[in-house]
XYZ file of C-alpha atoms in Angstrom:
340
model
C 100.335 74.368 142.800
C 101.237 71.788 140.136
C 99.114 73.479 137.478
C 100.566 76.855 138.457
C 104.116 75.586 137.887
C 103.127 74.181 134.503
C 101.629 77.529 133.507
C 104.835 79.299 134.484
C 107.084 76.902 132.580
C 105.053 76.434 129.400
C 103.275 78.559 126.831
C 99.488 78.452 126.823
C 98.155 76.445 123.874
C 95.415 78.403 122.059
C 93.248 75.957 120.111
C 89.893 77.782 119.882
C 88.648 81.274 119.109
C 87.375 81.559 122.680
C 90.823 80.810 124.100
C 92.362 83.254 121.611
C 90.121 86.086 122.791
C 90.643 85.159 126.438
C 94.429 85.110 126.107
C 94.576 88.413 124.251
C 92.476 90.072 126.950
C 95.196 89.315 129.511
C 96.718 92.344 131.183
C 100.183 93.176 129.884
C 102.067 91.786 126.881
C 101.266 88.463 125.181
C 103.741 86.858 122.751
C 102.124 84.301 120.440
C 104.231 81.731 118.565
C 102.193 81.101 115.389
C 103.268 77.716 114.013
C 102.377 75.165 111.361
C 101.168 71.731 112.404
C 103.782 70.064 110.196
C 106.771 71.676 111.932
C 105.460 72.426 115.415
C 106.296 75.347 117.729
C 109.690 77.039 117.729
C 111.284 74.986 120.524
C 114.694 76.741 120.553
C 112.991 79.897 121.835
C 111.398 78.224 124.890
C 114.489 78.698 127.073
C 114.561 82.397 126.163
C 110.879 82.772 127.031
C 111.414 81.068 130.390
C 114.308 83.443 131.101
C 112.215 86.464 130.149
C 109.303 85.249 132.301
C 111.604 84.992 135.321
C 113.063 88.420 134.561
C 109.721 90.167 134.064
C 107.496 88.260 136.475
C 104.115 86.619 135.963
C 101.745 89.569 135.949
C 102.520 91.428 132.727
C 104.278 88.953 130.382
C 102.495 85.982 128.845
C 103.474 83.438 126.176
C 101.191 81.372 123.995
C 101.167 78.885 121.103
C 98.682 79.000 118.237
C 98.544 76.585 115.291
C 97.670 78.567 112.174
C 95.335 75.871 110.839
C 93.226 75.862 114.015
C 92.188 79.534 114.086
C 90.418 81.466 111.337
C 92.068 84.710 112.461
C 95.449 83.184 111.499
C 94.339 81.877 108.104
C 96.773 84.041 106.151
C 99.717 82.655 108.134
C 99.065 79.114 106.922
C 101.749 77.446 104.815
C 104.514 79.816 105.943
C 107.824 78.048 106.622
C 109.189 80.891 108.766
C 108.407 81.139 112.507
C 106.197 84.132 113.308
C 105.801 85.771 116.719
C 102.896 88.158 117.256
C 102.960 90.631 120.138
C 99.611 91.708 121.609
C 98.769 94.271 124.275
C 95.259 95.299 125.227
C 93.970 92.920 122.548
C 95.828 94.893 119.828
C 98.796 93.877 117.668
C 101.832 95.967 118.655
C 104.789 94.130 117.070
C 105.753 91.217 114.836
C 109.008 89.272 114.666
C 109.593 86.826 111.827
C 112.259 84.141 112.127
C 113.795 82.352 115.111
C 115.982 85.321 116.007
C 116.642 85.129 119.748
C 118.418 88.505 120.173
C 115.670 90.322 118.254
C 112.930 88.538 120.201
C 114.550 89.423 123.512
C 114.953 93.070 122.462
C 111.363 93.290 121.221
C 109.930 91.709 124.372
C 111.776 94.191 126.583
C 110.814 97.194 124.450
C 107.148 96.258 124.159
C 106.883 95.338 127.825
C 108.269 98.729 128.851
C 105.898 100.467 126.431
C 102.908 98.584 127.853
C 103.933 99.440 131.411
C 103.818 103.116 130.459
C 100.402 102.640 128.877
C 99.066 101.041 132.053
C 100.769 103.349 134.528
C 100.681 106.709 132.738
C 97.883 106.333 130.220
C 100.236 106.713 127.253
C 98.860 105.917 123.823
C 99.424 102.341 122.716
C 101.132 102.099 119.300
C 99.145 99.600 117.255
C 100.374 98.101 113.967
C 98.933 96.003 111.153
C 100.724 92.944 109.870
C 100.302 92.159 106.174
C 99.176 88.533 106.621
C 96.350 89.742 108.905
C 95.230 92.667 106.729
C 94.538 93.213 103.052
C 95.054 96.957 103.430
C 98.153 98.833 102.252
C 100.682 100.474 104.535
C 101.008 97.555 106.949
C 103.849 97.684 109.441
C 106.058 94.906 110.734
C 108.489 95.200 113.616
C 111.139 93.094 111.878
C 112.332 95.218 108.968
C 115.249 92.901 108.274
C 112.901 90.424 106.672
C 111.040 92.892 104.428
C 107.297 93.457 104.412
C 106.892 92.681 100.732
C 108.529 89.278 100.850
C 106.567 86.084 100.659
C 107.839 84.401 103.801
C 106.554 81.052 102.602
C 109.216 80.928 99.924
C 112.939 80.316 100.014
C 115.465 79.528 97.348
C 118.421 77.176 97.356
C 121.697 78.844 96.484
C 120.491 81.543 94.081
C 119.597 85.241 94.117
C 115.932 85.745 94.934
C 114.097 89.037 94.645
C 111.009 87.824 96.533
C 112.351 84.766 98.315
C 115.144 83.651 100.578
C 118.313 81.715 99.923
C 118.277 78.490 101.937
C 120.611 75.687 102.835
C 120.520 72.574 104.996
C 122.328 72.334 108.325
C 122.440 69.297 110.605
C 123.472 69.266 114.239
C 124.737 65.704 114.430
C 124.023 63.078 117.114
C 127.428 63.516 118.809
C 126.705 67.207 119.494
C 123.095 66.538 120.515
C 123.960 63.766 122.976
C 126.549 66.005 124.653
C 123.973 68.757 125.167
C 125.513 71.241 122.715
C 122.416 71.922 120.595
C 121.301 75.154 122.270
C 124.828 76.564 122.266
C 125.306 75.782 118.574
C 121.920 77.321 117.707
C 122.826 80.466 119.625
C 126.096 80.747 117.675
C 124.158 80.299 114.436
C 121.945 83.247 115.402
C 124.937 85.328 116.483
C 126.513 84.746 113.058
C 123.473 86.362 111.429
C 121.554 83.289 110.251
C 117.804 82.827 110.545
C 116.417 79.338 111.196
C 113.330 78.767 109.080
C 112.789 75.194 110.284
C 114.195 73.108 113.127
C 113.216 69.452 113.341
C 114.642 67.030 115.892
C 114.524 63.376 114.906
C 116.571 60.218 114.522
C 117.422 59.450 110.929
C 116.855 56.000 109.464
C 119.561 53.861 107.906
C 117.795 54.022 104.536
C 117.763 57.828 104.650
C 121.448 58.062 105.488
C 122.549 55.535 102.874
C 120.750 57.624 100.274
C 121.966 60.890 101.793
C 125.631 59.775 101.672
C 125.408 57.668 98.514
C 128.263 59.666 96.971
C 130.529 58.221 99.704
C 129.335 54.613 99.370
C 132.696 53.388 98.082
C 134.723 54.919 100.885
C 136.099 52.964 103.826
C 134.392 55.179 106.439
C 130.938 54.943 104.823
C 129.452 52.341 107.186
C 130.801 54.114 110.272
C 129.350 57.422 109.064
C 125.912 55.929 108.384
C 125.888 54.177 111.768
C 126.836 57.399 113.553
C 124.152 59.475 111.850
C 121.504 56.899 112.868
C 122.790 56.513 116.434
C 120.578 59.172 118.013
C 118.586 62.358 117.433
C 119.865 65.073 115.118
C 118.554 68.592 114.587
C 117.698 69.303 110.942
C 117.710 73.017 110.148
C 116.798 75.124 107.145
C 118.972 78.233 107.261
C 118.786 81.585 105.526
C 120.897 84.679 106.004
C 120.304 88.321 105.009
C 123.159 89.649 102.873
C 122.212 93.041 101.369
C 125.810 93.699 100.282
C 125.918 90.551 98.144
C 129.257 89.497 99.610
C 128.578 85.890 100.643
C 125.742 83.452 99.920
C 124.191 81.446 102.749
C 125.772 78.143 101.683
C 129.322 79.544 101.757
C 128.625 81.484 104.962
C 127.387 78.352 106.734
C 130.357 76.276 105.560
C 132.700 78.999 106.778
C 131.059 78.961 110.209
C 131.318 75.143 110.348
C 135.022 75.097 109.490
C 137.091 72.233 108.024
C 135.574 68.754 108.146
C 138.212 67.269 110.480
C 137.920 68.811 113.966
C 141.704 68.561 114.481
C 142.309 70.547 111.299
C 139.587 72.987 112.305
C 141.240 73.621 115.669
C 144.554 74.402 113.937
C 143.243 76.468 111.031
C 139.947 77.933 112.225
C 139.729 77.674 116.035
C 136.548 79.764 116.245
C 134.598 77.466 113.913
C 131.830 75.174 115.149
C 133.730 71.989 114.340
C 136.776 73.250 116.205
C 134.689 74.025 119.283
C 132.205 71.150 119.296
C 133.738 68.368 117.187
C 136.014 65.706 118.645
C 137.297 63.473 115.841
C 136.022 62.124 112.531
C 133.167 61.439 111.961
C 132.115 63.172 115.199
C 132.460 66.694 113.841
C 129.219 68.120 115.279
C 127.612 69.678 112.190
C 126.876 69.104 108.507
C 126.243 71.572 105.697
C 125.364 71.332 102.030
C 128.302 71.660 99.622
C 126.618 73.807 96.991
C 123.294 74.740 95.463
C 122.717 71.331 93.887
C 123.489 69.495 97.122
C 121.252 71.866 99.090
C 118.324 71.111 96.785
C 118.935 67.360 96.906
C 119.448 67.171 100.667
C 116.496 69.389 101.531
C 114.256 67.379 99.198
C 115.363 64.161 100.907
C 115.098 65.267 104.546
C 112.182 67.676 104.113
C 110.255 65.667 101.491
C 107.037 67.632 101.869
C 108.651 70.756 100.504
C 108.223 71.223 96.753
C 111.130 72.258 94.539
C 111.241 73.924 91.163
C 114.529 74.785 89.465
C 115.113 77.723 91.800
C 112.352 77.777 94.349
C 111.806 75.919 97.592
C 108.321 76.444 98.971
C 106.252 74.937 101.726
C 103.558 72.498 100.669
C 100.130 73.582 101.840
C 99.162 70.107 102.959
C 102.167 69.054 105.041
C 105.827 69.873 105.586
C 108.784 70.260 108.005
C 110.047 73.705 109.607
C 121.032 88.269 101.515
C 122.192 88.920 98.041
C 123.593 85.707 96.733
C 124.829 83.984 93.638
C 125.273 80.356 92.623
C 127.959 78.677 94.692
C 130.650 77.852 92.161
C 133.446 76.891 94.561
C 133.445 74.847 97.735
C 134.703 76.495 100.846
C 136.541 73.398 102.032
C 137.169 71.012 99.096
C 138.241 68.167 101.354
C 134.924 68.222 103.194
C 132.470 65.763 101.663
C 130.504 65.381 104.896
């Protein structure tokens, strides 16, 4: 019974070709989280998968993990900084979702599960697709059209228009929000606001990291308190991107708008729907951090995700190791008083 409970609660870890073939032969729909060893599986989605498993039952819905470096069939997914979820039915690929997009994943699971039920019960034809990273042929289809099939999902840019990449910024869910159990709620609000999370790493920062991170505040009275707070417990370090086809707001400005003013009291007065208004208490316990502008985004991402390589415009995943819209250079800060 113990092993049965574990199987219900957790995704099956596929580490060999034999296990891959066995899992894909399972009756029903199998959702595979393809991840990189340097960033690990997409943990924020586990609660959604558990909910969907309870909703759908055990017979026709299965979840699995597969490290890209461990399986030859996933070779072309290696080095990609964006989470990828492959949907298999009858051993065939039927859908792909790129990015940690909970609403899209939930919608896709329900749609594909219903389609597979019709295949099994009525003999309907199964709609099979090809995903570009798994095929060198033209005309490949991907379920998630918001990302774009011709994009290189291993690339993202910091604060500048990118024709073949993504605009990225750093977000931190601070220790005060993590210790009070607000991480999942904040991540859900990030998704609801239209952001995609390309990487999500939970760890406790070191004093050396935070002194370097906040070196521009070293002369301020609150510097020591801020450093101590940021080292006091686990934080969630996120790399965010956000589709913006209209070119109205770059990801850095959009994220700072969602955060709200630095001081939670000010945020509650001026922007009550912001994250700091809802989850912050008082300075420096304001729940979240965001990069000020393009230059800060590049510096902060290079410091906290050191195994990513930067050029003047491009942020790309290193092949050996690493973490996890229309835009323009950010010329003005959303909240000038916010240096945190």
